[in-house]
Coordinates of N, CA and C in Angstrom, one line a residue:
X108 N 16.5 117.0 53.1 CA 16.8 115.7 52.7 C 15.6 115.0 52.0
X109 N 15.5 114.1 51.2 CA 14.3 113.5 50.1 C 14.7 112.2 50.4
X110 N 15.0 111.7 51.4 CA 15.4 110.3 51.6 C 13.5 109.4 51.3
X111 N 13.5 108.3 50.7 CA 12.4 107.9 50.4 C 11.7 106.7 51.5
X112 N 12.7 106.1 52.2 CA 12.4 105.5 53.6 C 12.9 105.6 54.7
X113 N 12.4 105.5 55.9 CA 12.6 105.6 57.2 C 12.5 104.4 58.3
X114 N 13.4 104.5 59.3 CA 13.2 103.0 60.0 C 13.6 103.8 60.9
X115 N 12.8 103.3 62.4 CA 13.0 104.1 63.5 C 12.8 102.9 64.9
X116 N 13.9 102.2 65.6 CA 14.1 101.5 66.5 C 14.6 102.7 68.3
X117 N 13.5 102.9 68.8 CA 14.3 103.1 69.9 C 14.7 104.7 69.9
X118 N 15.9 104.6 70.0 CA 16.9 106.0 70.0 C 17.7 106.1 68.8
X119 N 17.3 105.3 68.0 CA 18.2 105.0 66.5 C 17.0 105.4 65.7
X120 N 16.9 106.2 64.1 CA 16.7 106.6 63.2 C 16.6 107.0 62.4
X121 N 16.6 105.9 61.1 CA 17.8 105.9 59.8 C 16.6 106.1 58.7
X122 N 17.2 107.2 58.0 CA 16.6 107.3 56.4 C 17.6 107.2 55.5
X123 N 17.0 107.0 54.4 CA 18.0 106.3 53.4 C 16.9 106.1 52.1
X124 N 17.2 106.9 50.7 CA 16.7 106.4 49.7 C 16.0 104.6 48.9
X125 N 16.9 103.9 49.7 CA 16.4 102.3 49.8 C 16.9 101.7 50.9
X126 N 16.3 101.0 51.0 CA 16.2 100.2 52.6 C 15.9 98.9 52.4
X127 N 16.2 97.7 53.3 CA 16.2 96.5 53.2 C 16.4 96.2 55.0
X128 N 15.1 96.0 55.2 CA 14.9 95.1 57.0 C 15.2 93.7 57.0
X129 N 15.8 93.2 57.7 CA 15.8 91.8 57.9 C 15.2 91.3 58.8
X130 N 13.9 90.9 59.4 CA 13.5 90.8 60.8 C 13.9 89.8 60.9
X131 N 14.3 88.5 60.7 CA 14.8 87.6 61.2 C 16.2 88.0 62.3
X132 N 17.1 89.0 61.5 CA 18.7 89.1 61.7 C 18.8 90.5 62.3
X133 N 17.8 90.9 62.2 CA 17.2 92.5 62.3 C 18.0 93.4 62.5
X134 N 18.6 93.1 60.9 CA 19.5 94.0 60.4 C 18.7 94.7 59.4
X135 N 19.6 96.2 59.3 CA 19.4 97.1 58.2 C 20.5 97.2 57.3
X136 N 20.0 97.4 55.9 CA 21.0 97.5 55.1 C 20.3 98.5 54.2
X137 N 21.1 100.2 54.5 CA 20.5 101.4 53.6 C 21.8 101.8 52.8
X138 N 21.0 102.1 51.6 CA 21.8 102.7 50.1 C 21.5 103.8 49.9
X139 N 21.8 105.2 49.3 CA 21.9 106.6 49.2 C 21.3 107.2 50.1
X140 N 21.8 108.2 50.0 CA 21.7 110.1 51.2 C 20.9 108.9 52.7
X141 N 22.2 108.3 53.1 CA 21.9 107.8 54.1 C 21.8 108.7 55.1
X142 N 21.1 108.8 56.1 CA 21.1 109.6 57.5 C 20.4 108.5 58.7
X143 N 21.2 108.8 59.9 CA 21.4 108.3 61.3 C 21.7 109.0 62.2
X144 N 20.5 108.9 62.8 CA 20.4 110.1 64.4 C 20.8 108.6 65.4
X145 N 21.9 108.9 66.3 CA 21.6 107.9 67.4 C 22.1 108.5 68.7
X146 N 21.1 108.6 69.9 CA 21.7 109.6 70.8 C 22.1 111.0 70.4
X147 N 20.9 111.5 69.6 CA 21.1 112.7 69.6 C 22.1 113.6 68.4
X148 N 23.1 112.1 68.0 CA 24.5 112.2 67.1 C 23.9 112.0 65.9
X149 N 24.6 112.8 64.6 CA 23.8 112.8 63.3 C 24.9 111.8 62.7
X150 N 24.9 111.4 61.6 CA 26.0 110.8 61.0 C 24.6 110.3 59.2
X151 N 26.0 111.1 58.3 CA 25.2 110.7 56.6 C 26.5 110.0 56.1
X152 N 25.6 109.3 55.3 CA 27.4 108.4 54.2 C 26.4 108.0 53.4
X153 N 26.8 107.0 52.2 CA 26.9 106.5 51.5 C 25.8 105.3 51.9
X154 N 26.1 104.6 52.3 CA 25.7 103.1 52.8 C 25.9 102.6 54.4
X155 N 24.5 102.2 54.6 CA 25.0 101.8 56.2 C 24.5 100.3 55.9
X156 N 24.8 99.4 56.8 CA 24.8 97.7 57.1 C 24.8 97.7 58.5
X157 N 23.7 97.7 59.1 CA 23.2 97.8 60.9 C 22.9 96.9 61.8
X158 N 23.2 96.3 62.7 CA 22.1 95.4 63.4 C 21.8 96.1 64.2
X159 N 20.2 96.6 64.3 CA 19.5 96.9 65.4 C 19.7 96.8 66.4
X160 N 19.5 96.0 67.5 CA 19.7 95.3 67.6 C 20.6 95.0 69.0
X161 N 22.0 95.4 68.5 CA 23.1 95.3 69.1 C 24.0 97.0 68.6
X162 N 23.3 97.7 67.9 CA 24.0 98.6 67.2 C 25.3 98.8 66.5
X163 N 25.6 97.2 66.2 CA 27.1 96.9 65.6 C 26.7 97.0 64.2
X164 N 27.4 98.5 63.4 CA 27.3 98.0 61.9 C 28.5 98.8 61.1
X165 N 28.1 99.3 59.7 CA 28.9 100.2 59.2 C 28.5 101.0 58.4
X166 N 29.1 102.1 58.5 CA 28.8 103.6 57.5 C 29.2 104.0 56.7
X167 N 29.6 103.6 55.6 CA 30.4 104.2 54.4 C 30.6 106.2 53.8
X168 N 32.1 106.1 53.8 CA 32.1 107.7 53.7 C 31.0 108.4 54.3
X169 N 31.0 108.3 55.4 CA 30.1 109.2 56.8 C 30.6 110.7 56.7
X170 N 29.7 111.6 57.0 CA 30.4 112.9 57.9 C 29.4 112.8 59.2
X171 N 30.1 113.3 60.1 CA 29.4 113.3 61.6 C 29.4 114.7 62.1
X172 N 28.1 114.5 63.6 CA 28.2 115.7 63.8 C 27.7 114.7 65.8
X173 N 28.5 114.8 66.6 CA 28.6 114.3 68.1 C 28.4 115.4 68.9
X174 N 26.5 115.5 68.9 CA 25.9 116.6 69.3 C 26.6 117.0 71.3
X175 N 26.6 115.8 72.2 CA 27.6 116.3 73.7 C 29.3 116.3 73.3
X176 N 29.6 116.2 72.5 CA 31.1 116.2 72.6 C 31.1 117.9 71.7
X177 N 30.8 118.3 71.2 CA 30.1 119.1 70.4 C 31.4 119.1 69.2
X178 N 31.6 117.8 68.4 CA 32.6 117.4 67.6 C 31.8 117.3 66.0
X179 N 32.6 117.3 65.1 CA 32.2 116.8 63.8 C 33.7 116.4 63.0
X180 N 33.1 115.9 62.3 CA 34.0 115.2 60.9 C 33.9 114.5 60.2
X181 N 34.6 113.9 59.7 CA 34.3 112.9 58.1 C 35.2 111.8 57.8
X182 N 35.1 110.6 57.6 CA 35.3 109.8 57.1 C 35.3 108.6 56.0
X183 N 36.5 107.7 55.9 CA 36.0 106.7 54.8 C 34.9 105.8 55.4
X184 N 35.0 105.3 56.7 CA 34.2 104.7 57.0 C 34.1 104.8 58.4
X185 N 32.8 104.5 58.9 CA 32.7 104.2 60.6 C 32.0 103.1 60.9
X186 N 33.0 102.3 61.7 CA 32.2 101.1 62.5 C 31.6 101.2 63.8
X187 N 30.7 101.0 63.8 CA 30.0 101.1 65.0 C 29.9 99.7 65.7
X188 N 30.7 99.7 67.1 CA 30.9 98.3 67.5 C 30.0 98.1 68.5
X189 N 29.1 99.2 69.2 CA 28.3 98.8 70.3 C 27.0 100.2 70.1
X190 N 26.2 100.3 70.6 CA 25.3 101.1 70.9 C 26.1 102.5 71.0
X191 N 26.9 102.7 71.9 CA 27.7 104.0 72.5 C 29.5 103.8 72.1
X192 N 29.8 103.0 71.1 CA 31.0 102.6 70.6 C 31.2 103.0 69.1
X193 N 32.5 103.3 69.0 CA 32.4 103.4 66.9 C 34.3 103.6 67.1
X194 N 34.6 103.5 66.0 CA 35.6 103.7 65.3 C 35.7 104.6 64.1
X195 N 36.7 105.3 64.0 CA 36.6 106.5 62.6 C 37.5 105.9 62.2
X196 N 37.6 105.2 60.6 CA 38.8 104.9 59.9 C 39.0 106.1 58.7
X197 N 40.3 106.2 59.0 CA 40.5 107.0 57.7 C 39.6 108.8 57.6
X198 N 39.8 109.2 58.7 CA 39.0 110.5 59.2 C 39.6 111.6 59.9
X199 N 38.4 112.7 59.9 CA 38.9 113.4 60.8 C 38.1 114.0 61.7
X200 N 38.5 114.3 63.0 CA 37.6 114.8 63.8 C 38.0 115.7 64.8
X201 N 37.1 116.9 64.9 CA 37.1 118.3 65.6 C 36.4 118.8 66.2
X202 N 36.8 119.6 67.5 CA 35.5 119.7 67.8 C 36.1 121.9 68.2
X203 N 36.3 122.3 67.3 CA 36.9 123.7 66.2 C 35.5 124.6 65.7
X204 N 35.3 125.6 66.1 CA 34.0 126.0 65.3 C 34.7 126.3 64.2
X205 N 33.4 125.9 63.1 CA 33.9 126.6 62.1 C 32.5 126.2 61.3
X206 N 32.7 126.0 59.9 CA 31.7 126.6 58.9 C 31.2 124.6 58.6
X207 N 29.9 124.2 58.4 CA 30.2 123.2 58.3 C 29.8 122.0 56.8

């Protein structure tokens, strides 16, 4: 990955080609070859829009990989509604070995 910035809060950290911190709102808002480790879980898309924070944000066209569930898959989008919370819209998800 050639991601050009890094932001690292905690157990959360996100690279992304361009990046935008908000410390007031201390939100993140990353644009290309996004990547996010959180707990261990990988997840790349498109665009993420994060609050630190509270870990409530969103991931545009994600693929995942839920390193203790030992799951992966892909999506249009994933919202992340808590720290340990998300939603897969428009996805799919396996936990199937196969090729990845």
């Amino acid at each position: 990955m050639d991601s050009q910035v890094e932001i690292t809060r905690g157990k959360t950290r996100i690279e992304a080609d361009r990046m935008h911190y908000d410390i007031v709102d201390d939100r993140v808002d990353a644009i290309g070859n996004v990547h996010v480790e959180r707990e261990g879980n990988q997840f790349t898309g498109d665009e993420l829009r994060l609050k630190m924070d509270t870990g409530v944000g969103v991931l545009e066209n994600p693929v995942y990989k839920l390193m203790r569930k030992n799951a992966r898959g892909k999506a249009d989008r994933i919202e992340f509604e808590t720290q340990d919370s998300a939603t897969v819209i428009g996805g799919i998800y396996t936990t199937c070995e196969g090729v990845d």
